[in-house]
Coordinates of C-alpha atoms in Angstrom, one line a residue:
Chain O
X1 CA -0.6 1.2 38.6
X2 CA -2.4 4.5 38.4
X3 CA -4.9 5.1 35.6
X4 CA -3.8 6.3 32.2
X5 CA -4.6 10.0 31.9
X6 CA -6.1 10.3 28.4
X7 CA -6.8 13.3 26.1
X8 CA -9.4 12.9 23.3
X9 CA -8.5 14.8 20.2
X10 CA -11.5 15.5 18.1
X11 CA -15.0 15.5 19.7
X12 CA -17.2 14.6 16.7
X13 CA -19.8 11.9 16.2
X14 CA -17.5 8.9 16.8
X15 CA -16.0 10.4 19.9
X16 CA -19.3 11.2 21.5
X17 CA -21.2 8.0 20.4
X18 CA -18.4 5.5 21.2
X19 CA -15.2 6.8 22.8
X20 CA -16.7 8.7 25.7
X21 CA -18.9 5.9 27.0
X22 CA -16.2 3.3 26.4
X23 CA -13.6 5.3 28.3
X24 CA -16.0 5.8 31.2
X25 CA -16.7 2.1 31.4
X26 CA -13.0 1.0 31.2
X27 CA -10.9 0.5 34.4
X28 CA -7.4 1.8 34.2
X29 CA -8.0 4.8 32.0
X30 CA -9.6 8.2 32.6
X31 CA -10.4 11.2 30.4
X32 CA -8.7 14.3 31.6
X33 CA -8.6 16.6 28.6
X34 CA -10.2 17.3 25.2
X35 CA -8.7 19.1 22.2
X36 CA -11.4 20.3 19.9
X37 CA -11.8 23.6 18.0
X38 CA -15.6 23.6 18.3
X39 CA -16.7 21.4 21.2
X40 CA -16.1 21.2 25.0
X41 CA -17.0 18.7 27.6
X42 CA -18.2 19.6 31.1
X43 CA -15.7 18.9 33.8
X44 CA -12.8 18.1 31.4
X45 CA -9.9 20.4 30.6
X46 CA -10.4 21.9 27.1
X47 CA -7.9 23.0 24.5
X48 CA -8.4 24.2 21.0
X49 CA -5.7 22.0 19.5
X50 CA -3.4 19.1 20.5
X51 CA -0.4 21.5 20.2
X52 CA -2.1 23.9 22.8
X53 CA -2.7 20.9 25.1
X54 CA 0.9 19.7 24.9
X55 CA 2.2 23.2 25.4
X56 CA 0.0 23.7 28.4
X57 CA 1.8 21.2 30.6
X58 CA -1.6 19.5 31.4
X59 CA -0.6 16.1 32.8
X60 CA -1.6 13.4 30.3
X61 CA -0.2 10.0 29.4
X62 CA -2.0 9.2 26.2
X63 CA -4.1 10.7 23.4
X64 CA -6.9 9.1 21.4
X65 CA -7.1 10.6 17.9
X66 CA -10.7 10.9 16.7
X67 CA -10.2 13.6 14.0
X68 CA -10.5 12.8 10.3
X69 CA -7.7 10.6 8.9
X70 CA -6.1 13.3 6.8
X71 CA -4.4 14.9 9.8
X72 CA -3.8 11.9 11.9
X73 CA -0.2 11.4 11.1
X74 CA 0.9 14.9 12.1
X75 CA -1.1 14.7 15.4
X76 CA 0.3 11.2 16.2
X77 CA 3.8 12.3 15.4
X78 CA 3.4 15.3 17.7
X79 CA 2.0 13.2 20.5
X80 CA 4.7 10.5 20.3
X81 CA 7.4 13.2 20.2
X82 CA 5.9 14.5 23.5
X83 CA 6.2 11.0 24.9
X84 CA 2.5 10.2 24.9
X85 CA 0.9 6.8 24.0
X86 CA -1.3 7.1 21.0
X87 CA -4.6 5.4 20.0
X88 CA -5.7 5.9 16.4
X89 CA -9.3 5.7 15.2
X90 CA -9.6 3.8 11.9
X91 CA -8.3 4.2 9.3
X92 CA -4.9 4.8 11.0
X93 CA -3.8 7.4 8.4
X94 CA -4.3 8.7 4.9
X95 CA -1.6 6.4 3.5
X96 CA 0.2 3.2 4.4
X97 CA 3.7 4.6 4.2
X98 CA 3.1 7.3 6.8
X99 CA 2.6 4.7 9.5
X100 CA 6.1 3.3 9.3
X101 CA 7.8 6.4 10.9
X102 CA 5.1 6.5 13.6
X103 CA 5.7 2.8 14.5
X104 CA 9.5 3.6 14.6
X105 CA 8.9 6.7 16.8
X106 CA 6.7 4.7 19.3
X107 CA 9.4 2.0 19.5
X108 CA 12.2 4.5 20.0
X109 CA 10.4 6.2 22.8
X110 CA 9.0 3.1 24.4
X111 CA 5.4 4.3 23.9
X112 CA 2.4 2.4 22.7
X113 CA 0.9 3.0 19.3
X114 CA -2.5 1.3 18.8
X115 CA -4.1 1.4 15.3
X116 CA -7.6 0.4 16.2
X117 CA -10.0 -1.6 14.0
X118 CA -13.2 -1.4 16.0
X119 CA -15.1 -4.0 13.9
X120 CA -12.4 -6.6 14.9
X121 CA -13.7 -6.3 18.4
X122 CA -17.3 -7.1 17.4
X123 CA -18.5 -10.1 19.5
X124 CA -18.9 -12.7 16.7
X125 CA -15.5 -12.1 15.0
X126 CA -13.4 -14.3 17.2
X127 CA -16.0 -17.2 16.9
X128 CA -15.9 -16.8 13.1
X129 CA -12.1 -16.9 13.1
X130 CA -12.0 -20.0 15.3
X131 CA -14.6 -21.7 13.0
X132 CA -12.6 -20.9 9.9
X133 CA -9.4 -22.1 11.4
X134 CA -11.0 -25.6 11.6
X135 CA -13.2 -25.5 8.5
X136 CA -11.6 -24.0 5.5
X137 CA -13.5 -21.3 3.5
X138 CA -14.4 -22.2 -0.1
X139 CA -15.8 -18.9 -1.2
X140 CA -16.5 -15.5 0.5
X141 CA -19.0 -12.8 -0.3
X142 CA -18.9 -9.4 1.4
X143 CA -21.9 -7.1 1.2
X144 CA -21.3 -3.7 2.8
X145 CA -24.1 -1.3 1.9
X146 CA -25.1 1.6 3.9
X147 CA -26.6 5.1 3.5
X148 CA -23.9 7.7 3.8
X149 CA -26.6 10.4 4.5
X150 CA -27.8 8.5 7.6
X151 CA -24.5 7.4 9.0
X152 CA -22.1 10.2 8.0
X153 CA -24.1 13.5 8.1
X154 CA -22.1 16.5 7.2
X155 CA -18.8 14.5 7.0
X156 CA -17.4 16.2 3.9
X157 CA -13.9 15.0 4.7
X158 CA -15.0 11.5 3.6
X159 CA -15.1 12.8 0.0
X160 CA -11.8 14.5 0.1
X161 CA -8.4 12.8 -0.8
X162 CA -7.6 10.4 2.1
X163 CA -11.2 10.3 3.2
X164 CA -11.8 6.9 1.5
X165 CA -15.4 7.4 0.5
X166 CA -17.3 4.1 0.6
X167 CA -14.1 2.5 2.0
X168 CA -14.5 4.4 5.2
X169 CA -17.2 1.9 6.2
X170 CA -15.9 -0.9 4.0
X171 CA -12.5 -0.9 5.6
X172 CA -14.4 -2.3 8.6
X173 CA -15.3 -5.3 6.5
X174 CA -11.7 -5.7 5.4
X175 CA -10.6 -5.5 9.0
X176 CA -12.9 -8.4 9.8
X177 CA -12.0 -10.3 6.7
X178 CA -8.2 -10.1 7.4
X179 CA -8.9 -11.3 11.0
X180 CA -11.1 -14.3 10.3
X181 CA -9.6 -15.8 7.1
X182 CA -6.8 -18.4 7.7
X183 CA -4.6 -16.9 4.9
X184 CA -3.7 -13.4 3.8
X185 CA -5.8 -12.0 0.9
X186 CA -5.0 -9.6 -1.8
X187 CA -7.0 -7.6 -4.4
X188 CA -7.1 -9.2 -7.9
X189 CA -9.5 -6.6 -9.5
X190 CA -11.5 -3.6 -8.5
X191 CA -14.1 -1.3 -10.0
X192 CA -14.5 2.1 -8.4
X193 CA -17.4 4.5 -8.9
X194 CA -16.3 8.1 -8.4
X195 CA -19.0 10.8 -8.2
X196 CA -17.9 13.5 -10.6
X197 CA -17.6 16.0 -7.7
X198 CA -15.7 13.7 -5.2
X199 CA -12.2 12.6 -4.7
X200 CA -13.3 9.2 -3.3
X201 CA -15.5 6.4 -4.6
X202 CA -19.1 6.0 -3.6
X203 CA -19.4 2.4 -4.6
X204 CA -17.0 -0.4 -5.5
X205 CA -16.8 -4.0 -6.5
X206 CA -13.8 -6.0 -5.4
X207 CA -12.4 -9.4 -6.2
X208 CA -9.8 -10.8 -3.8
X209 CA -8.0 -14.1 -3.5
X210 CA -5.5 -15.8 -1.2
X211 CA -2.5 -17.9 -2.2
X212 CA -4.7 -20.9 -2.5
X213 CA -7.1 -19.2 -4.9
X214 CA -10.0 -18.6 -2.4
X215 CA -12.5 -16.5 -4.3
X216 CA -13.6 -13.4 -2.4
X217 CA -16.1 -10.9 -3.8
X218 CA -17.1 -7.7 -2.1
X219 CA -20.0 -5.3 -3.1
X220 CA -19.7 -1.9 -1.5
X221 CA -22.3 0.8 -1.7
X222 CA -22.6 4.1 0.1
X223 CA -26.1 5.0 -1.3
X224 CA -28.1 2.1 0.1
X225 CA -31.5 3.1 1.3
X226 CA -33.9 0.7 2.9
X227 CA -32.3 -2.3 4.6
X228 CA -28.6 -1.8 5.4
X229 CA -26.1 -4.7 4.9
X230 CA -22.9 -5.3 6.8
X231 CA -22.5 -9.0 6.1
X232 CA -19.8 -11.5 5.3
X233 CA -21.0 -14.9 4.0
X234 CA -18.5 -17.8 3.8
X235 CA -19.2 -21.1 2.1
X236 CA -17.7 -24.1 3.8
X237 CA -18.0 -27.8 3.6
X238 CA -20.0 -27.7 6.8
X239 CA -22.5 -25.1 5.5
X240 CA -22.9 -21.4 5.0
X241 CA -21.3 -19.3 7.7
X242 CA -22.8 -15.9 8.0
X243 CA -21.3 -13.1 10.0
X244 CA -24.0 -10.4 10.0
X245 CA -24.7 -7.0 11.4
X246 CA -21.0 -5.9 11.2
X247 CA -19.7 -8.8 13.1
X248 CA -22.4 -9.0 15.8
X249 CA -24.1 -12.2 14.9
X250 CA -22.7 -15.5 13.6
X251 CA -24.8 -18.2 12.2
X252 CA -24.4 -21.5 10.3
X253 CA -27.0 -22.4 7.8
X254 CA -29.3 -20.0 9.6
X255 CA -28.7 -21.4 13.1
X256 CA -27.3 -18.7 15.4
X257 CA -23.9 -19.7 16.9
X258 CA -23.1 -16.4 18.6
X259 CA -25.1 -13.2 19.3
X260 CA -23.6 -11.3 22.2
X261 CA -24.1 -7.7 23.1
X262 CA -21.9 -5.2 21.2
X263 CA -18.9 -4.0 23.2
X264 CA -16.4 -3.0 20.4
X265 CA -15.1 0.3 21.9
X266 CA -14.9 -1.1 25.5
X267 CA -12.8 -3.9 24.1
X268 CA -10.6 -1.4 22.3
X269 CA -9.9 0.6 25.5
X270 CA -9.4 -2.6 27.5
X271 CA -6.8 -3.7 24.9
X272 CA -5.2 -0.2 24.9
X273 CA -4.8 -0.4 28.7
X274 CA -3.2 -3.8 28.4
X275 CA -0.9 -2.6 25.6
X276 CA 0.4 0.3 27.6
X277 CA 0.9 -1.9 30.7
X278 CA 2.9 -4.4 28.5
X279 CA 4.8 -1.6 26.7
X280 CA 3.7 -2.9 23.4
X281 CA 2.2 -1.5 20.2
X282 CA -0.5 -3.0 17.9
X283 CA -0.4 -1.7 14.3
X284 CA -1.8 -4.0 11.6
X285 CA -2.0 -2.2 8.3
X286 CA -3.5 -5.0 6.2
X287 CA -7.0 -3.4 5.9
X288 CA -5.6 -0.1 4.8
X289 CA -3.2 -1.8 2.4
X290 CA -6.1 -3.6 0.7
X291 CA -7.8 -0.2 0.2
X292 CA -4.6 1.3 -1.2
X293 CA -4.3 -1.7 -3.5
X294 CA -7.9 -1.4 -4.6
X295 CA -7.2 2.3 -5.6
X296 CA -4.0 1.2 -7.3
X297 CA -5.5 -1.6 -9.3
X298 CA -9.1 -0.2 -9.6
X299 CA -10.8 0.7 -12.9
X300 CA -12.5 4.0 -12.3
X301 CA -16.0 5.0 -13.5
X302 CA -17.4 8.5 -13.2
X303 CA -20.9 8.5 -11.8
X304 CA -23.4 11.2 -10.9
X305 CA -22.2 13.9 -8.5
X306 CA -23.0 13.4 -4.8
X307 CA -24.9 16.1 -2.9
X308 CA -25.8 15.5 0.7
Chain A
X1 CA 28.9 -24.5 -7.8
X2 CA 27.3 -25.1 -11.3
X3 CA 25.6 -22.2 -13.0
X4 CA 22.0 -21.3 -12.3
X5 CA 19.9 -22.6 -15.2
X6 CA 17.5 -19.7 -16.0
X7 CA 14.4 -19.4 -18.0
X8 CA 13.2 -16.1 -19.2
X9 CA 9.4 -15.6 -19.2
X10 CA 8.4 -12.9 -21.6
X11 CA 10.6 -11.9 -24.5
X12 CA 9.6 -8.3 -25.1
X13 CA 11.5 -5.1 -25.3
X14 CA 13.0 -5.1 -21.7
X15 CA 14.0 -8.8 -22.0
X16 CA 15.8 -8.3 -25.3
X17 CA 17.3 -4.8 -24.6
X18 CA 18.5 -5.6 -21.1
X19 CA 18.1 -9.1 -19.7
X20 CA 19.7 -11.1 -22.6
X21 CA 23.0 -9.2 -22.7
X22 CA 23.2 -9.0 -18.9
X23 CA 22.6 -12.7 -18.5
X24 CA 25.2 -13.4 -21.1
X25 CA 27.7 -11.2 -19.3
X26 CA 27.1 -12.6 -15.8
X27 CA 29.2 -15.6 -14.5
X28 CA 27.2 -18.2 -12.5
X29 CA 24.0 -18.0 -14.6
X30 CA 23.0 -19.2 -18.0
X31 CA 19.9 -18.9 -20.1
X32 CA 18.5 -22.4 -21.0
X33 CA 14.8 -21.7 -21.8
X34 CA 12.4 -19.1 -22.9
X35 CA 8.6 -19.0 -22.4
X36 CA 6.9 -16.6 -24.8
X37 CA 3.7 -16.9 -26.8
X38 CA 5.1 -14.9 -29.7
X39 CA 8.9 -15.0 -29.7
X40 CA 11.7 -17.5 -29.8
X41 CA 15.5 -17.4 -29.4
X42 CA 17.9 -19.4 -31.4
X43 CA 19.6 -22.2 -29.5
X44 CA 17.4 -21.9 -26.5
X45 CA 14.5 -24.3 -25.6
X46 CA 11.2 -22.6 -26.2
X47 CA 7.8 -23.0 -24.6
X48 CA 4.6 -21.0 -25.1
X49 CA 4.0 -20.6 -21.4
X50 CA 5.6 -21.0 -18.1
X51 CA 3.1 -23.8 -17.3
X52 CA 4.2 -25.7 -20.4
X53 CA 7.9 -25.2 -19.5
X54 CA 7.4 -26.5 -15.9
X55 CA 5.3 -29.4 -17.1
X56 CA 8.0 -30.3 -19.7
X57 CA 10.5 -31.4 -17.1
X58 CA 13.1 -29.1 -18.7
X59 CA 15.8 -28.7 -16.1
X60 CA 15.8 -25.1 -14.8
X61 CA 16.7 -23.6 -11.4
X62 CA 15.2 -20.1 -11.8
X63 CA 12.9 -17.9 -13.8
X64 CA 13.1 -14.2 -14.6
X65 CA 9.7 -12.7 -15.1
X66 CA 9.7 -10.0 -17.8
X67 CA 6.0 -10.1 -18.6
X68 CA 3.7 -7.2 -17.7
X69 CA 3.1 -6.7 -14.0
X70 CA -0.6 -7.7 -14.1
X71 CA 0.2 -11.4 -14.4
X72 CA 3.4 -11.5 -12.4
X73 CA 2.0 -12.8 -9.1
X74 CA 0.4 -15.9 -10.7
X75 CA 3.6 -16.8 -12.6
X76 CA 5.8 -16.2 -9.6
X77 CA 3.5 -18.4 -7.4
X78 CA 3.6 -21.1 -10.0
X79 CA 7.4 -21.0 -10.3
X80 CA 7.9 -21.0 -6.5
X81 CA 5.5 -23.9 -6.1
X82 CA 7.7 -25.8 -8.6
X83 CA 10.7 -25.0 -6.4
X84 CA 12.3 -22.4 -8.7
X85 CA 14.1 -19.2 -7.7
X86 CA 12.3 -16.1 -9.0
X87 CA 13.5 -12.8 -10.3
X88 CA 10.8 -10.1 -10.8
X89 CA 11.1 -7.2 -13.2
X90 CA 9.8 -4.0 -11.7
X91 CA 7.2 -3.3 -10.5
X92 CA 7.1 -6.6 -8.6
X93 CA 3.4 -7.0 -9.0
X94 CA 0.1 -5.2 -9.6
X95 CA -0.6 -4.7 -5.8
X96 CA 1.5 -4.6 -2.6
X97 CA -0.6 -7.2 -0.8
X98 CA 0.0 -9.9 -3.4
X99 CA 3.7 -9.9 -2.6
X100 CA 3.3 -11.1 1.0
X101 CA 2.2 -14.7 0.1
X102 CA 5.1 -14.9 -2.5
X103 CA 7.6 -13.9 0.1
X104 CA 6.2 -16.5 2.5
X105 CA 6.2 -19.2 -0.3
X106 CA 9.9 -18.4 -1.1
X107 CA 10.8 -18.7 2.5
X108 CA 8.9 -21.9 3.1
X109 CA 10.6 -23.6 0.1
X110 CA 14.0 -22.2 0.7
X111 CA 14.0 -20.4 -2.6
X112 CA 15.2 -16.9 -3.6
X113 CA 12.7 -14.2 -4.5
X114 CA 14.3 -11.0 -5.9
X115 CA 12.1 -8.0 -6.6
X116 CA 14.4 -6.0 -8.8
X117 CA 14.6 -2.2 -9.0
X118 CA 17.0 -1.7 -11.9
X119 CA 17.5 2.0 -11.3
X120 CA 18.9 1.3 -7.8
X121 CA 21.8 -0.3 -9.6
X122 CA 22.6 2.8 -11.6
X123 CA 26.2 3.7 -11.0
X124 CA 25.7 7.1 -9.2
X125 CA 23.0 5.9 -6.8
X126 CA 25.4 4.5 -4.2
X127 CA 27.6 7.6 -4.2
X128 CA 24.5 9.7 -3.8
X129 CA 23.3 7.6 -0.8
X130 CA 26.7 7.8 0.8
X131 CA 26.8 11.6 0.3
X132 CA 23.3 12.1 1.9
X133 CA 24.2 9.9 4.8
X134 CA 26.8 12.5 5.7
X135 CA 25.1 15.7 4.5
X136 CA 21.4 15.8 5.3
X137 CA 19.0 16.7 2.5
X138 CA 17.1 20.0 3.0
X139 CA 14.7 19.7 0.0
X140 CA 14.3 17.3 -2.9
X141 CA 12.9 17.9 -6.4
X142 CA 12.3 14.9 -8.7
X143 CA 11.6 15.5 -12.4
X144 CA 10.8 12.4 -14.3
X145 CA 9.5 13.3 -17.8
X146 CA 9.7 11.1 -20.8
X147 CA 7.8 10.4 -24.0
X148 CA 5.8 7.3 -23.7
X149 CA 5.6 7.0 -27.5
X150 CA 9.3 6.7 -27.7
X151 CA 10.0 4.5 -24.8
X152 CA 7.0 2.3 -24.6
X153 CA 5.8 1.7 -28.2
X154 CA 2.7 -0.6 -28.3
X155 CA 2.7 -1.3 -24.6
X156 CA -1.0 -1.0 -24.1
X157 CA -0.8 -2.8 -20.8
X158 CA 0.7 0.3 -19.2
X159 CA -2.7 2.0 -19.5
X160 CA -4.7 -0.9 -18.1
X161 CA -5.4 -1.4 -14.3
X162 CA -2.1 -2.4 -12.7
X163 CA -0.1 -0.9 -15.5
X164 CA 0.8 2.2 -13.5
X165 CA 0.8 4.7 -16.4
X166 CA 3.4 7.4 -15.8
X167 CA 4.4 5.6 -12.6
X168 CA 5.9 2.8 -14.7
X169 CA 8.9 5.0 -15.3
X170 CA 8.4 7.1 -12.2
X171 CA 8.6 4.1 -9.9
X172 CA 12.3 4.1 -10.9
X173 CA 12.7 7.5 -9.4
X174 CA 10.9 6.4 -6.3
X175 CA 13.2 3.3 -6.1
X176 CA 16.2 5.6 -6.2
X177 CA 14.7 8.1 -3.8
X178 CA 13.9 5.4 -1.2
X179 CA 17.5 4.2 -1.5
X180 CA 19.4 7.5 -1.2
X181 CA 17.4 9.4 1.5
X182 CA 18.4 8.8 5.1
X183 CA 14.8 8.4 6.3
X184 CA 11.7 6.8 4.9
X185 CA 9.4 9.1 3.0
X186 CA 5.6 9.1 2.5
X187 CA 3.1 10.8 0.2
X188 CA 1.4 13.9 1.7
X189 CA -0.5 14.9 -1.4
X190 CA -0.9 13.8 -5.0
X191 CA -2.5 15.1 -8.2
X192 CA -3.1 12.5 -10.9
X193 CA -4.1 13.2 -14.5
X194 CA -6.1 10.3 -16.0
X195 CA -6.6 10.3 -19.8
X196 CA -10.4 9.8 -20.3
X197 CA -9.7 6.5 -22.1
X198 CA -7.1 5.1 -19.7
X199 CA -7.1 3.3 -16.3
X200 CA -3.7 4.8 -15.3
X201 CA -2.4 8.4 -15.0
X202 CA -0.4 10.1 -17.7
X203 CA 1.0 12.8 -15.5
X204 CA 1.3 13.4 -11.7
X205 CA 2.5 15.8 -9.1
X206 CA 3.5 14.4 -5.8
X207 CA 4.4 15.9 -2.4
X208 CA 6.3 13.7 0.0
X209 CA 7.9 14.2 3.4
X210 CA 9.9 12.2 5.9
X211 CA 9.3 12.2 9.7
X212 CA 11.6 15.3 10.0
X213 CA 9.5 17.3 7.5
X214 CA 11.9 17.1 4.5
X215 CA 10.0 18.6 1.6
X216 CA 10.1 16.4 -1.5
X217 CA 8.3 17.4 -4.7
X218 CA 8.0 15.2 -7.8
X219 CA 6.8 16.2 -11.3
X220 CA 6.0 13.2 -13.5
X221 CA 5.0 13.4 -17.1
X222 CA 4.6 10.8 -19.8
X223 CA 4.1 13.2 -22.7
X224 CA 7.4 15.0 -22.6
X225 CA 8.8 15.7 -26.1
X226 CA 12.1 17.3 -26.7
X227 CA 14.7 16.9 -23.8
X228 CA 13.8 14.0 -21.5
X229 CA 14.4 14.3 -17.7
X230 CA 15.2 11.7 -15.2
X231 CA 16.7 13.9 -12.5
X232 CA 16.7 14.1 -8.7
X233 CA 18.0 17.4 -7.3
X234 CA 18.8 17.6 -3.6
X235 CA 19.5 20.8 -1.7
X236 CA 22.1 20.4 1.0
X237 CA 24.2 22.7 3.2
X238 CA 27.2 21.8 1.0
X239 CA 25.4 22.7 -2.2
X240 CA 23.0 21.3 -4.8
X241 CA 23.4 17.6 -5.4
X242 CA 22.1 16.5 -8.8
X243 CA 21.5 12.8 -9.7
X244 CA 20.9 13.0 -13.4
X245 CA 20.1 10.7 -16.3
X246 CA 18.2 8.2 -14.2
X247 CA 21.0 7.7 -11.7
X248 CA 24.0 7.7 -14.0
X249 CA 25.6 11.0 -13.2
X250 CA 26.1 12.6 -9.8
X251 CA 27.3 16.2 -9.5
X252 CA 27.6 18.8 -6.8
X253 CA 27.0 22.4 -7.8
X254 CA 27.6 21.4 -11.4
X255 CA 30.9 19.6 -10.7
X256 CA 30.7 15.9 -11.6
X257 CA 31.4 13.5 -8.7
X258 CA 30.5 10.3 -10.4
X259 CA 29.8 9.3 -14.0
X260 CA 30.6 5.6 -14.6
X261 CA 29.3 3.4 -17.4
X262 CA 25.7 2.0 -17.0
X263 CA 25.6 -1.6 -15.8
X264 CA 22.2 -1.8 -14.1
X265 CA 21.1 -5.2 -15.3
X266 CA 24.5 -6.8 -15.0
X267 CA 24.5 -5.8 -11.4
X268 CA 21.0 -7.2 -11.0
X269 CA 22.0 -10.6 -12.2
X270 CA 25.2 -10.5 -10.2
X271 CA 23.1 -9.8 -7.1
X272 CA 20.7 -12.6 -8.1
X273 CA 23.5 -15.1 -8.3
X274 CA 24.7 -14.0 -4.9
X275 CA 21.2 -14.2 -3.4
X276 CA 20.7 -17.7 -4.6
X277 CA 24.1 -18.8 -3.3
X278 CA 23.3 -17.3 0.1
X279 CA 19.8 -18.7 0.2
X280 CA 18.3 -15.2 0.7
X281 CA 15.5 -13.1 -0.8
X282 CA 15.5 -9.4 -1.5
X283 CA 12.0 -7.9 -1.6
X284 CA 11.6 -4.2 -0.8
X285 CA 8.1 -2.9 -1.5
X286 CA 8.7 0.7 -0.6
X287 CA 8.6 2.1 -4.1
X288 CA 5.4 0.3 -5.0
X289 CA 3.9 1.2 -1.7
X290 CA 4.5 4.9 -2.5
X291 CA 2.7 4.5 -5.8
X292 CA -0.3 2.7 -4.1
X293 CA -0.4 5.6 -1.6
X294 CA -0.3 8.2 -4.4
X295 CA -3.3 6.5 -6.0
X296 CA -5.0 6.2 -2.6
X297 CA -4.5 9.9 -1.6
X298 CA -4.4 11.3 -5.1
X299 CA -6.9 13.9 -6.4
X300 CA -7.9 12.8 -9.9
X301 CA -8.3 15.0 -12.9
X302 CA -9.6 13.8 -16.3
X303 CA -7.5 14.9 -19.2
X304 CA -7.6 14.4 -23.0
X305 CA -7.7 10.8 -24.2
X306 CA -4.3 9.2 -25.1
X307 CA -3.8 7.6 -28.5
X308 CA -0.5 6.2 -29.4

């Protein structure tokens, strides 16, 4: 089979840091075009918008959408209507409901829709899932604290409706959590801190549970200076399982069980190539659903305005 | 087949106004017990809580949960674990995710779980759906404006997390909308007015669309004095279709097409009896999903505190 001819839509930080090297390293897929209002890439056809690209007749098979989530649905719909496979950066959209029609469109047209959750491809996630399928979790503590000024410079869209605020990083934790726990979890209470000048929260505290009453607590902060935390700690009858560094390192009572090199986006593109070959889609909305439920159930507190 | 022996859990306004007369009027089901901390019913076994009822050995086949939504999941889980069929008042829970495990539990145990949407059983809803399956909608305007002080006296839970505020009535509109439109809709923007002393909005403006770009606008207000509005107006190529009075009356360009007596809750219990007989569940989460998405995507505005 010839390689999938891919167009990248959006050429911001995540596209440059992660997508470009991952695409280059993945057999079966090649970058042939970019749609971006502001940026170009040497040696790759350039268009200002996806609409321009599709109208041009440039031969592409698939698009990867790396623009902010607020416009993702419209772009995905346009690409699917044009018969292209679609890879969505996380979160897959600005709402849960908007994904249903996209899934239906992909199915109708026999195209692949892949809602990626990059953290699920972190190297220690699968070992953690395997461990917890054997040894039941007794309690879970998620600590996801990073400095938005370091990791999201200039990304004003994060504070707009649909931008998710602190849930933009924290949805990574939820994507891991929903992958490694043996049973589905749901939000039982949430506290959300909204800066007075932002439409999205800057910190949150969540309580979750599963049908068996497993207690899960999550502390989320977007103003963490000093050491950054992307950790999930699970108490079990065999000891304390710690999935640290965003899913990179797994340890049990301090003894490292798994610490392999990070290859999240290469695994994403490998999976995308496999999905296209198999004619399948992969859309799991559980992480975004938990965020929507946290907003639905959350008690809001106004906090100091955020200025970058 | 002998009648379903039903217990009502919660004996507040909706239980007395609607459930009791509907149960009495429905063949195949009979009320045998009530669980309520504060209220009793002559001639019906009484328990303070559902847990007490289940522990008592009182012979029941099903429970109808008429308590506030915040505690519904726990009660439903308890009833399903005890092998009872469960009917849920709307909204079916405080979050979308919490329903998944309940659906799974009902299936595992071969019991019926029925998430009711009473407005879908309003008499003009099915005629409206049938009309719009033939004549495509071009634009939709929802106006749902009522006086919370008249319709929800003393219901402080409405303003707590999970109580939904103005979406407690407006989810009825969304339950109709998702039943009558030919294609799924999703939220594209939302403005939410939160009283400064409440965890739920008192007014909202929604924009929705379907995959074909159908424009849907909704104006929701919980402080409407004077005339109350529960109307959905649909522009079509054959004229303006108006579903008024919460789904009771359907007219086209002012000419009445359908105006039958209201029998929402009797239809609910008739459907429940049928579901139990057929061994099926009926759980459609689309209306609650739209509310969660409105909270997720909504831009919040603080407004004057609400005092009943």
